[in-house]
Coordinates of C-alpha atoms in Angstrom, one line a residue:
Chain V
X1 CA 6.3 6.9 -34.6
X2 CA 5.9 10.4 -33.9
X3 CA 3.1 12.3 -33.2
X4 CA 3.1 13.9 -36.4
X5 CA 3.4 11.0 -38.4
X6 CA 0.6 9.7 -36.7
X7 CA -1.8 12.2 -37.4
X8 CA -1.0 12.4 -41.1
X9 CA -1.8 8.9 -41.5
X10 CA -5.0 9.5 -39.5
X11 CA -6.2 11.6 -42.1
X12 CA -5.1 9.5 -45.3
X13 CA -8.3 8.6 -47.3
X14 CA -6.7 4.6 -47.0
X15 CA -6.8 4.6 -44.2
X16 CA -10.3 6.5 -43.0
X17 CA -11.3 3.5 -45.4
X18 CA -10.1 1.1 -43.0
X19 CA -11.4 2.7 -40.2
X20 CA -15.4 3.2 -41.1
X21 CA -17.8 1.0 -38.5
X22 CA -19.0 -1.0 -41.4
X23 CA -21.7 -2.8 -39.3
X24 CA -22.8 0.7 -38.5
X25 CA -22.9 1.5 -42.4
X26 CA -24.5 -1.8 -43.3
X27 CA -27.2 -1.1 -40.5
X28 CA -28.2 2.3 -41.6
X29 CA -27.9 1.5 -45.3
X30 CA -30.3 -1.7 -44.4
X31 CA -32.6 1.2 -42.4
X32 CA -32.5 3.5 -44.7
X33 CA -33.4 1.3 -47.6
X34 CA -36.7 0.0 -44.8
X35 CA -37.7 3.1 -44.2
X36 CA -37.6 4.7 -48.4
X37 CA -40.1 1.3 -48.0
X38 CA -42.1 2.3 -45.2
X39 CA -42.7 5.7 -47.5
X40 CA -43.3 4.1 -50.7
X41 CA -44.7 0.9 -50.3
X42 CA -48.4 1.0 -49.6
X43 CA -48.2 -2.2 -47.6
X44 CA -45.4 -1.1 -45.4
X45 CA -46.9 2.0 -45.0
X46 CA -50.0 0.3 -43.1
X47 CA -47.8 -2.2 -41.1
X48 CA -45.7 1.1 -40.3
X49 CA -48.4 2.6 -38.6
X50 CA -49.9 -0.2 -37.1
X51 CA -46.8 -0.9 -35.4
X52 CA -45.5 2.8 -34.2
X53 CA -48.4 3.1 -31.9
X54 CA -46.3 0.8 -29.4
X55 CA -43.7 3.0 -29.4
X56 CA -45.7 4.7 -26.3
X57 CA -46.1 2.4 -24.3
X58 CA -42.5 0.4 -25.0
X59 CA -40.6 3.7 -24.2
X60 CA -43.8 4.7 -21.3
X61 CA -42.9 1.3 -19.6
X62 CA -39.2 1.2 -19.7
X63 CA -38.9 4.2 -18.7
X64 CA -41.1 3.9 -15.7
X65 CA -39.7 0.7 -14.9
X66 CA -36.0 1.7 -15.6
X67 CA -36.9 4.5 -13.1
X68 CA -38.1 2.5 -10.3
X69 CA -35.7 -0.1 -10.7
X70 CA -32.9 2.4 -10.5
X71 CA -33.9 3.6 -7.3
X72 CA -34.7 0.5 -5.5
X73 CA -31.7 -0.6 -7.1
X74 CA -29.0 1.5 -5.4
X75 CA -31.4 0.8 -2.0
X76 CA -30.3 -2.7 -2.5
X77 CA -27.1 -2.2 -3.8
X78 CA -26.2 0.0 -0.7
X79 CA -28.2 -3.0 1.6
X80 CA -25.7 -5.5 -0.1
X81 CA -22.6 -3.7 1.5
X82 CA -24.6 -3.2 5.0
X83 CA -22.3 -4.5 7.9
X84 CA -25.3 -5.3 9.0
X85 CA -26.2 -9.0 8.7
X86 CA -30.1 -8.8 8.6
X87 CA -29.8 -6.4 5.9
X88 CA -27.2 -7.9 4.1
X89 CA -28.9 -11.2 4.5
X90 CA -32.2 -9.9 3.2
X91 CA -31.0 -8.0 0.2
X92 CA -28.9 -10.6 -1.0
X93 CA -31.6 -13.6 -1.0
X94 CA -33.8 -11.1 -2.9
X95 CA -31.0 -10.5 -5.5
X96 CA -30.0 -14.4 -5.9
X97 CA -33.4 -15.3 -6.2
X98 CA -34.5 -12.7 -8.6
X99 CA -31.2 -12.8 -10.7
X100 CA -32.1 -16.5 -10.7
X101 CA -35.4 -16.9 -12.5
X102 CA -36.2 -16.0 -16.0
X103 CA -37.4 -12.3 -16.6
X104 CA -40.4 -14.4 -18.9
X105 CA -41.1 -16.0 -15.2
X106 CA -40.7 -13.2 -12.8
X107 CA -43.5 -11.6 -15.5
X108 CA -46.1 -14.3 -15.0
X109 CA -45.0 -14.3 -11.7
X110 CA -46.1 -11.1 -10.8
X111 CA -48.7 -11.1 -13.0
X112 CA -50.8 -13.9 -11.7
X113 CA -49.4 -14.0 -8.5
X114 CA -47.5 -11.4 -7.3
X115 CA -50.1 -8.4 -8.5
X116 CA -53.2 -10.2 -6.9
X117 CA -51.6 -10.9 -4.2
X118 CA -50.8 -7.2 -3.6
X119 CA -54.3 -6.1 -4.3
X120 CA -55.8 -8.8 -1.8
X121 CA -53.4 -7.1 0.9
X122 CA -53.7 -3.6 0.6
X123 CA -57.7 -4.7 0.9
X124 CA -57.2 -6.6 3.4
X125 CA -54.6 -3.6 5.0
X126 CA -57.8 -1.0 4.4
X127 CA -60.5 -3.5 5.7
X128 CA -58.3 -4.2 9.2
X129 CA -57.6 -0.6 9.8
X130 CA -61.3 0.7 8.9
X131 CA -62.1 -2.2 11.6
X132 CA -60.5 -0.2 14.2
X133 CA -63.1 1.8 13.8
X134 CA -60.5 5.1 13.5
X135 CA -62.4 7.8 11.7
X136 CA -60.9 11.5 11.1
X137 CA -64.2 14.2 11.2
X138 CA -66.8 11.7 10.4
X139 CA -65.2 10.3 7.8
X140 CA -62.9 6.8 7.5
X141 CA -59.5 7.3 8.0
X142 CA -58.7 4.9 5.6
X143 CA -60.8 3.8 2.1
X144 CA -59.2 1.2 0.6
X145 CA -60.7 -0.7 -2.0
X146 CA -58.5 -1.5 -4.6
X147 CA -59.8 -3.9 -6.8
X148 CA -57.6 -4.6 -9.5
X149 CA -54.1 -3.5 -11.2
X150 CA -54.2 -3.1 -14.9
X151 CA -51.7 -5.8 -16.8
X152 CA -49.5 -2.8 -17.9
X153 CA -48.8 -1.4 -14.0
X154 CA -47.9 -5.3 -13.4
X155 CA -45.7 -5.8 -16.4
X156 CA -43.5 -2.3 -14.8
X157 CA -43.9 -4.1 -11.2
X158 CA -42.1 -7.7 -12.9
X159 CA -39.7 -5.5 -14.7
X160 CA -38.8 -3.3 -11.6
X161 CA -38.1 -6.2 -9.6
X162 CA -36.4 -8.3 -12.3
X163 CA -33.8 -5.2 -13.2
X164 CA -33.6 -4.2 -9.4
X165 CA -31.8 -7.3 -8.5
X166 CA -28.9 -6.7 -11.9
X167 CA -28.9 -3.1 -11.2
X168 CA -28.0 -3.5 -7.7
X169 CA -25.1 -5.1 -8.2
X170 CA -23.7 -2.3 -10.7
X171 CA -23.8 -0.2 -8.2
X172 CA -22.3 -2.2 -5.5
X173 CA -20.1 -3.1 -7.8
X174 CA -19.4 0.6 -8.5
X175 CA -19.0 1.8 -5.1
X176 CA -16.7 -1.3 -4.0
X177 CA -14.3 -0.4 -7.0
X178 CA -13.9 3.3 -5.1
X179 CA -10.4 2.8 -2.9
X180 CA -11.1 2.4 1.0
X181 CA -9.1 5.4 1.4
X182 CA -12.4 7.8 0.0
X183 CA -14.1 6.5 2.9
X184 CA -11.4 6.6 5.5
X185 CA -10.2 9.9 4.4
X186 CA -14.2 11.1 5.1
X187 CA -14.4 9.3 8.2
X188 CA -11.3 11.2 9.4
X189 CA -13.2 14.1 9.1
X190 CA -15.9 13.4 10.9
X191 CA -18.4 12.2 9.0
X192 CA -20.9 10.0 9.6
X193 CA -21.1 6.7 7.0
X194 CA -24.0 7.9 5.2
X195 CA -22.4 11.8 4.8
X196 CA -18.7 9.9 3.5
X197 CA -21.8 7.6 0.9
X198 CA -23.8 10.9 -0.2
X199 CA -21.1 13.5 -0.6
X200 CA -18.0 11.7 -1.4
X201 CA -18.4 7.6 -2.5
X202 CA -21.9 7.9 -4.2
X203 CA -20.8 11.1 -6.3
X204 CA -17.8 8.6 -7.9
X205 CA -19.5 5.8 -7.9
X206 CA -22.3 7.2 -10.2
X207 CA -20.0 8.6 -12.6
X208 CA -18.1 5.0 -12.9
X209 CA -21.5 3.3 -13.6
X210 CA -23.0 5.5 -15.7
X211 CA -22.1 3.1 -18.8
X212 CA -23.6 -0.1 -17.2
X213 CA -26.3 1.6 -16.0
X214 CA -26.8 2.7 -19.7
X215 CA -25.9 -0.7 -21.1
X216 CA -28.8 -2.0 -18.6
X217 CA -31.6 0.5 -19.9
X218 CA -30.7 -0.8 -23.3
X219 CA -31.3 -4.7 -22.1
X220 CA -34.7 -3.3 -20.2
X221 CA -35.4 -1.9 -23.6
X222 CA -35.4 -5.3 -24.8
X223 CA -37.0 -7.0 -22.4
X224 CA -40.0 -4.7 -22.4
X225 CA -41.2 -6.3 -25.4
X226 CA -41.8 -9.3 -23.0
X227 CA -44.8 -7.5 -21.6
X228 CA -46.5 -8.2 -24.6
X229 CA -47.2 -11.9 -23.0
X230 CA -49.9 -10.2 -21.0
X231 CA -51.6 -8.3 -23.8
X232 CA -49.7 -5.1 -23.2
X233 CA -50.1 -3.1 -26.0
X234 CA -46.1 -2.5 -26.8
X235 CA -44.4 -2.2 -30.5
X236 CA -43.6 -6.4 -30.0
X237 CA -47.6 -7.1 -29.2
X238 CA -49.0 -4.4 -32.0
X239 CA -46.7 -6.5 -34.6
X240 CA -48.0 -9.3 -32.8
X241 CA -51.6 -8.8 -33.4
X242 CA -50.7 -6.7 -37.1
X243 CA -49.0 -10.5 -38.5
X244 CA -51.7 -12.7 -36.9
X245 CA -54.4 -11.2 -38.6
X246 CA -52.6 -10.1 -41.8
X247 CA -49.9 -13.0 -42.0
X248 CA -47.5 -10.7 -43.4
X249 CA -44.7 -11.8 -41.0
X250 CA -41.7 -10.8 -42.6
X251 CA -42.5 -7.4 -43.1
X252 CA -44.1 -6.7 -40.1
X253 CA -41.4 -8.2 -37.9
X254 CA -39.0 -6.1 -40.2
X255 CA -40.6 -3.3 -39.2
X256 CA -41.0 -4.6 -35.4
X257 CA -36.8 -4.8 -35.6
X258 CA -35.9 -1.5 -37.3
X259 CA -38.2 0.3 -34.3
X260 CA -36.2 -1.2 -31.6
X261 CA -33.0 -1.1 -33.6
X262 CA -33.2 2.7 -34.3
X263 CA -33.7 3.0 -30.2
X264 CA -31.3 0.2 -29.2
X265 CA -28.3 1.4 -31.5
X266 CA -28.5 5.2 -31.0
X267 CA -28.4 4.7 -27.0
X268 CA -25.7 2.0 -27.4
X269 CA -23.9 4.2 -29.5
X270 CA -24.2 7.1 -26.8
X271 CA -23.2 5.0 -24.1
X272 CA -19.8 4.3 -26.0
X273 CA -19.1 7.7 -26.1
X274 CA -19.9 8.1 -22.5
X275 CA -17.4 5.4 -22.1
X276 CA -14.8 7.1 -23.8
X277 CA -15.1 10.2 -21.8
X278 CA -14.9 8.3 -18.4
X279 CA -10.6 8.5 -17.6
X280 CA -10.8 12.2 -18.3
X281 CA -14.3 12.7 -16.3
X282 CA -12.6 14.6 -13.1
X283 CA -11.1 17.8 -14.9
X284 CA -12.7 20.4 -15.7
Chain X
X8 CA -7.4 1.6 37.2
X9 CA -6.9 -2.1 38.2
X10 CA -2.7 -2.0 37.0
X11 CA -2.2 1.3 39.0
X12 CA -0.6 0.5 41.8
X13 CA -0.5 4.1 43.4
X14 CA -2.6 5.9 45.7
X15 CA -6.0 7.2 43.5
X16 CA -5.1 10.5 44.3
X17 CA -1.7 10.9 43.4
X18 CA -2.9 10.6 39.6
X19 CA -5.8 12.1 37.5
X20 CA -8.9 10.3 38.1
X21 CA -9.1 9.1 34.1
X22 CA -5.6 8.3 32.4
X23 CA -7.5 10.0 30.0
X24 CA -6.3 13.4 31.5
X25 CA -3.2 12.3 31.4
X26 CA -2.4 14.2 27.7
X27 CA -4.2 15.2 24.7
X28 CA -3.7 11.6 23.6
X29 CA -3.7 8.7 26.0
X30 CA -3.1 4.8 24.8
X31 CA -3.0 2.2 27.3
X32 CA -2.2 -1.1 26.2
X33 CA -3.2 -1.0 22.7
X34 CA -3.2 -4.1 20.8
X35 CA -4.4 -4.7 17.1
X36 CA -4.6 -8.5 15.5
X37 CA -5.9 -8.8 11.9
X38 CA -6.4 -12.4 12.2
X39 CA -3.4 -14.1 13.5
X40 CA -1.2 -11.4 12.7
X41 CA -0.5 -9.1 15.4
X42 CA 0.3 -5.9 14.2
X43 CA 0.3 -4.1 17.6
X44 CA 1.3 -5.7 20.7
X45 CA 0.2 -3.8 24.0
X46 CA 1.6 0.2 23.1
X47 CA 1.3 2.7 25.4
X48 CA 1.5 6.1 24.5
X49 CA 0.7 10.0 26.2
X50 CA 1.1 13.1 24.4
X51 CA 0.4 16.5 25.5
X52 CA -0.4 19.3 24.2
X53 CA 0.9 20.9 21.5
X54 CA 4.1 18.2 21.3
X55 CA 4.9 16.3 18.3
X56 CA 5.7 12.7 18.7
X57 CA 7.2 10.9 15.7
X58 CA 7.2 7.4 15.2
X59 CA 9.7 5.5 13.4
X60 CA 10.5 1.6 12.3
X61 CA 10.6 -0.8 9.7
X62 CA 8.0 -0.9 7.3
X63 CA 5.5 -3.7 8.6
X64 CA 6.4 -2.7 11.9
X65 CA 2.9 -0.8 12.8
X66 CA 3.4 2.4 13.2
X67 CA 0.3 3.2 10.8
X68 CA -1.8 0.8 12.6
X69 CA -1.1 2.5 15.8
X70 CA -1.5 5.9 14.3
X71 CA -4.9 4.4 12.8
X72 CA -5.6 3.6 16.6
X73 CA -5.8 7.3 17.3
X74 CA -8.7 8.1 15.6
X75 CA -10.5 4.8 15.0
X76 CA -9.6 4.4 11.4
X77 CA -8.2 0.9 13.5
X78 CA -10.5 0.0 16.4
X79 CA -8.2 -1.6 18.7
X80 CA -9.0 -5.3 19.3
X81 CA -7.5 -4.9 23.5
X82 CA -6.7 -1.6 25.1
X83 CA -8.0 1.7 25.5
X84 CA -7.7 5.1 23.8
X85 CA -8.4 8.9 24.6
X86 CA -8.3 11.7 22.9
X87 CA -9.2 15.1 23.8
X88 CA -10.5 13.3 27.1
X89 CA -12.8 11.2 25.0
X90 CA -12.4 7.3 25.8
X91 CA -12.4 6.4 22.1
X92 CA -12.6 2.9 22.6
X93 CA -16.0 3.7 24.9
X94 CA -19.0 2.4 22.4
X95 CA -20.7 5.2 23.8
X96 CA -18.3 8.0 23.0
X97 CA -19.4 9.9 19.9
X98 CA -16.7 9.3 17.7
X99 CA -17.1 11.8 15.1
X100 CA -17.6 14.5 16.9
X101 CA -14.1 13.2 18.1
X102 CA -12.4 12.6 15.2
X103 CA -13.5 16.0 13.8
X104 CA -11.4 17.5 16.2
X105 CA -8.6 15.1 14.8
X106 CA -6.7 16.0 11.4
X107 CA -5.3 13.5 9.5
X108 CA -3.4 13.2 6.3
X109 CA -2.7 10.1 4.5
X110 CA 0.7 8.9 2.2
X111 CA -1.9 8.6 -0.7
X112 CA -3.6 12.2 0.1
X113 CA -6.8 10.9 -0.6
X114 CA -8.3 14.1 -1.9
X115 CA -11.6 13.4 -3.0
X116 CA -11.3 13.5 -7.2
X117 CA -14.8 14.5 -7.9
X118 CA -14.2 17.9 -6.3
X119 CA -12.3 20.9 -6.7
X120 CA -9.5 22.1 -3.9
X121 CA -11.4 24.3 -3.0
X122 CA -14.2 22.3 -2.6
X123 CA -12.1 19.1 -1.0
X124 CA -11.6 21.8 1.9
X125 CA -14.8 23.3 2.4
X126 CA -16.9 19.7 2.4
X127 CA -16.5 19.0 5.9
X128 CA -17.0 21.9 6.8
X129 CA -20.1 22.2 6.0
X130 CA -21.4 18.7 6.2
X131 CA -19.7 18.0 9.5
X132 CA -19.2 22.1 11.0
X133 CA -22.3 23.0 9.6
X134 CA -20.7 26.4 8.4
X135 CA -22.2 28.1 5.3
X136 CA -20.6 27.9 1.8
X137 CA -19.0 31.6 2.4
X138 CA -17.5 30.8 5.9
X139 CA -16.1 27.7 4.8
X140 CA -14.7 29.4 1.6
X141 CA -13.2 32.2 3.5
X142 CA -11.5 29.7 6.1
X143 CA -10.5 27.4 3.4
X144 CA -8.6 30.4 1.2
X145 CA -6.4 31.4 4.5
X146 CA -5.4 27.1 4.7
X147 CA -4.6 27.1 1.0
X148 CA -2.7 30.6 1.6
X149 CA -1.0 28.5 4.7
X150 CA 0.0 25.7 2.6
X151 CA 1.2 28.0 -0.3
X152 CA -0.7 27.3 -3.0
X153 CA -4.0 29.8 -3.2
X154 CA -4.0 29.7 -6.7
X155 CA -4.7 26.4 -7.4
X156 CA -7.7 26.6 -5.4
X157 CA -10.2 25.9 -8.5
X158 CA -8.1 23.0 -10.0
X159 CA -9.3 19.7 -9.8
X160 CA -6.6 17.8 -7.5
X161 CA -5.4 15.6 -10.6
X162 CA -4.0 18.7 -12.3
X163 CA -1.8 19.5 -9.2
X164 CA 1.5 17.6 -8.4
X165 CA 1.7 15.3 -5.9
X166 CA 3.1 17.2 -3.3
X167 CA 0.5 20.3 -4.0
X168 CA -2.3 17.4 -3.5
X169 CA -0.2 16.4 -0.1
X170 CA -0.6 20.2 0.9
X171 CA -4.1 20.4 -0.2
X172 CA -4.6 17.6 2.1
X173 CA -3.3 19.1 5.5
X174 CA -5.1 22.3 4.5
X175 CA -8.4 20.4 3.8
X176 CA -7.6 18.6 7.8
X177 CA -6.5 22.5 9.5
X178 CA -9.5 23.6 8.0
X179 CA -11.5 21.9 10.1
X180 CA -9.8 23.9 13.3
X181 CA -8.2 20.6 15.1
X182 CA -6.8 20.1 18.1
X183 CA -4.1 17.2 16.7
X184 CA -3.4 16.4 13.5
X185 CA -2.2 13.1 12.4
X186 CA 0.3 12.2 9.3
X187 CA 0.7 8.8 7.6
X188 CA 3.9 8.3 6.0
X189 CA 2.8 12.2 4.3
X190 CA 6.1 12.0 1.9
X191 CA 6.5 8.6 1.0
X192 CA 4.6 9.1 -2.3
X193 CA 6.4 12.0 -3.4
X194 CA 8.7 12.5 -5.5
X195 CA 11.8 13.4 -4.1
X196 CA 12.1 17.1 -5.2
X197 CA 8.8 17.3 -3.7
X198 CA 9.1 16.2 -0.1
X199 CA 10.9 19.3 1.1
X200 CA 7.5 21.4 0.1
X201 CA 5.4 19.2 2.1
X202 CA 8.1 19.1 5.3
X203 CA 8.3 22.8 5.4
X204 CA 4.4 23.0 6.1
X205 CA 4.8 20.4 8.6
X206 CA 7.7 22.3 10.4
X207 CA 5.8 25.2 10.4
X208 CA 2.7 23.8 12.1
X209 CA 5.1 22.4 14.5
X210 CA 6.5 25.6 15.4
X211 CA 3.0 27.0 16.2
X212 CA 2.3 24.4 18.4
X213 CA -0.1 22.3 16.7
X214 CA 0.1 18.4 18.8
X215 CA 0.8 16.2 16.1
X216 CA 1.8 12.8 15.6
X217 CA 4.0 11.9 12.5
X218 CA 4.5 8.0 11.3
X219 CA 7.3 8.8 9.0
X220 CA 10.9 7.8 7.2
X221 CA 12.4 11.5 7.3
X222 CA 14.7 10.9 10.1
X223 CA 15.7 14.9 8.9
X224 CA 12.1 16.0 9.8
X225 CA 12.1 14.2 12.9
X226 CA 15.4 15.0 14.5
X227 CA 14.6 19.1 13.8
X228 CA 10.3 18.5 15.1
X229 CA 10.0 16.1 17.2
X230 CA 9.6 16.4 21.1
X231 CA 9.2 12.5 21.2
X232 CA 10.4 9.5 18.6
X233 CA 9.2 6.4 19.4
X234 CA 10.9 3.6 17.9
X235 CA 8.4 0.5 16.8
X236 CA 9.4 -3.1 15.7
X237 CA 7.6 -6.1 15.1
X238 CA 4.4 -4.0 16.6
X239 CA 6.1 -3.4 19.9
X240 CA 7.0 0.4 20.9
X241 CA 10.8 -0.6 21.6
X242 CA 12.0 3.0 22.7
X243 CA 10.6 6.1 23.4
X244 CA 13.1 9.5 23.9
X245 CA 13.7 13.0 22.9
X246 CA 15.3 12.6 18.9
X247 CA 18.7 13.0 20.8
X248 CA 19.1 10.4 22.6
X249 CA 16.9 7.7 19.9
X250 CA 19.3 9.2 17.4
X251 CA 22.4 9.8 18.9
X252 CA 22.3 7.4 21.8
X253 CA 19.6 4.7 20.8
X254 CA 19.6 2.3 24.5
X255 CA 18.4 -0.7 22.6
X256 CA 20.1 -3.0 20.1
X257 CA 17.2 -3.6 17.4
X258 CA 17.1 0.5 17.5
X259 CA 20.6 0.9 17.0
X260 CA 20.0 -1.7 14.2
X261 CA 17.6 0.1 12.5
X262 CA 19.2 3.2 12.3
X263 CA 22.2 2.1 11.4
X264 CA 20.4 0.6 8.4
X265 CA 18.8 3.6 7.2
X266 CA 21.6 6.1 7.6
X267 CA 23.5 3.5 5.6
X268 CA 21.5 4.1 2.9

């Protein structure tokens, strides 16, 4: 068929018929027809607005936790292809382990465990340095006294370690899919191993990720409604609290859905796009 | 050294004054394979030594040996009086003195020409952006292609990516430069381009060693062919006599299989 041909039949109404996303349609029809709901329906109305005050604190900690998961991510990712056997050895019984147990887990983990645990050090950290009796002009060098960690820093702590361990392995994944010949060629100039990562593999690798990395916030996203198991007040736990006292169940948890679909579908949909964009990413 | 059987002062005190490039008894396994078997090799200065063979033969693992890409499993190499294989020798600071261009250019995609030029340069020369710039124009000038200099390499054809590649390595001011097989992804109507810039550099006396299948290019450049097979350095001679007199019988072999053709 020839090019021409091709685009005329593009643009035949047939067969832009046969082309529309219907799941798309359907979704937004279906949201649509929630939200004319959410505006009309008295009931709605007060589930709505119950609800949407979790949309802080779902976005705050995913965000956050996304963040910190990215960074210590690529620290493990980078660890993970670290000729280096301590390194390599360490990283990768952190990521096994972690990529092993439930996110649910890892959460009450570090809740009840893993949080305290920290508090009870760094206190224990401040106590044996003020011992030493080290003061700077009179004062303590040191004053720690942390005494606790609110649930909503611990659910970000679970969620950083939980997506550190999957994010890691995108972006070994994404530098190990860059041909030797990057690093050689960089090496054959002189520089050193972390120069050839930071100005030539990392800048490719990153681009080449990108729509994991994005597929992964989504999935965080998601998850984040786990932290509502400690009482964190998220969209999950506001619906949770809105249908226990209420029993309006189906419309709450409607509502509860449409609020992470609106987020969840718009990102996935830009992440396609990003997708798309990836074999022509290098000209410019 | 222990296999020098002649007086110490008869000879420099390190082979490694011996040339610009110095390999004694190089030998690289990857696993049971043994892809170079005991090669020794001297250049001087400002001579071009071409090596030649069948592929699989390891005259890109030897060329690798150069400049560390390989890190020879016996043997030791010098360069610029530097004992590569010495753990305590600062390799690159070496190797930044070494130019090398590869058979799959390996021009870094996320950046512009100009930019593939000017990286180490300023990451490994520490020279600022306009120095780098200005030294990088005059390669690209060299090469003959200036005005592709803010095209991403994956607009250029391949053998304007090949000559982006040798000027990305002469801007970095080396003393050698090393080629890989620097034609054998070309096209044919493209190789010529990328011969003439090496034919030039040899002409202003640049040292360079070229692994290669251009028996053309090697007859008009080199001072020195060396013949490889099987990972052994079978002959070594001016290109007259490997070419026109070849003294051993798997050389004459080989030549009179790719002239053949």
């Amino acid at each position: 068929m020839s090019t021409q041909s091709a685009v005329s039949t593009r643009h035949r109404p047939s067969q832009i018929l046969a082309r529309l996303p219907y799941w798309l349609l359907t979704a937004i029809l279906l949201g649509l027809l929630l939200l004319w709901n959410i505006l009309t329906d008295a009931d709605y109305n007060v589930i709505f607005n119950a609800v949407v005050k979790g949309v802080r604190i779902t976005v705050t900690v995913s965000l956050i936790a996304y963040a910190g998961a990215l960074v210590l991510g690529l620290i493990l990712g980078l660890a993970r292809l670290s000729t280096k056997r301590v390194i390599l050895e360490a990283a990768s019984f952190y990521v096994e382990i972690v990529r092993g147990v439930p996110m649910l887990v890892i959460l009450y983990y570090i809740a009840f465990v893993g949080a305290p645990g920290l508090v009870d050090l760094i206190n224990w950290l401040g106590h044996w340095i003020n011992s030493l009796g080290l003061e700077l002009l009179g004062a303590p060098l040191v004053d720690f006294s942390v005494r606790n960690m609110d649930f909503t820093a611990r659910a970000v702590l679970a969620l950083v370690i939980g997506y550190s361990a999957f994010i890691s392995e995108i972006f070994r994944a994404g530098i190990e899919s860059i041909d030797p010949g990057q690093m050689e060629a960089a090496r054959s100039q002189g520089m050193t191993h972390w120069q050839a990562m930071r100005y030539v593999i990392l800048p490719q690798a990153i681009r080449r990720v990108l729509p994991p990395l994005g597929n992964d916030f989504i999935a965080m996203l998601k998850d984040s409604a786990l932290v509502s198991v400690l009482g964190v007040q998220d969209i999950t736990q506001m619906g949770k609290v809105y249908a226990a006292s209420t029993f309006r169940f189906f419309e709450t948890y409607n509502v509860v859905a449409f609020l992470y679909l609106v987020m969840t579908i718009a990102l996935s949909l830009l992440v396609r796009t990003m997708e798309r964009r990836m074999p022509s990413g290098y000209q410019r | 050294m222990a296999t020098n059987a002649e007086p110490a002062g008869a000879r420099p005190a390190s082979p490694g004054q011996e040339g610009i490039i110095v390999l004694r008894h190089v030998s690289k396994h990857f696993g049971e394979l043994a892809a170079v078997k005991d090669a020794n090799l001297t250049v001087q200065p400002g001579q071009v030594l071409v090596l030649i063979g069948p592929s699989g033969s390891g005259k890109s693992t030897l060329l690798r040996c150069i400049n560390l890409l390989e890190r020879p499993s016996a043997g030791e190499v010098w360069v610029d009086g530097y004992r590569m294989t010495d753990p305590a020798t600062d390799i690159n600071q070496v190797r930044a003195e070494i130019g090398m261009v590869f058979q799959q250019f390996n021009l870094y995609p996320h950046l512009s020409v100009l930019e593939n030029v000017t990286l180490a340069q300023r990451v490994v020369r520490g020279r600022s952006r306009s120095q780098a710039e200005a030294i990088a124009m005059r390669q690209l000038e060299k090469v003959g292609i200036p005005e592709q200099a803010h095209k991403m390499p994956s607009q250029l054809s391949g053998g304007q990516q090949q000559r982006v590649a040798i000027a990305r390595a002469l801007a970095m001011d080396p003393k050698i430069m090393l080629f890989d097989e620097p034609t054998s992804a070309l096209d044919p109507e493209m190789i010529a381009e990328v011969l003439d810039v090496m034919l030039a550099l040899a002409r202003e006396g640049m040292t360079m060693v070229v692994v290669t299948h251009e028996m053309g290019f090697a007859r008009k450049a080199a001072d020195q062919v060396v013949f490889m097979d099987h990972g052994q350095i079978v002959e070594t001679g001016p290109p007259e006599q490997i070419f026109d007199h070849p003294q051993q019988e798997r050389t004459k072999r080989f030549l009179s299989q790719i002239l053949r053709a």
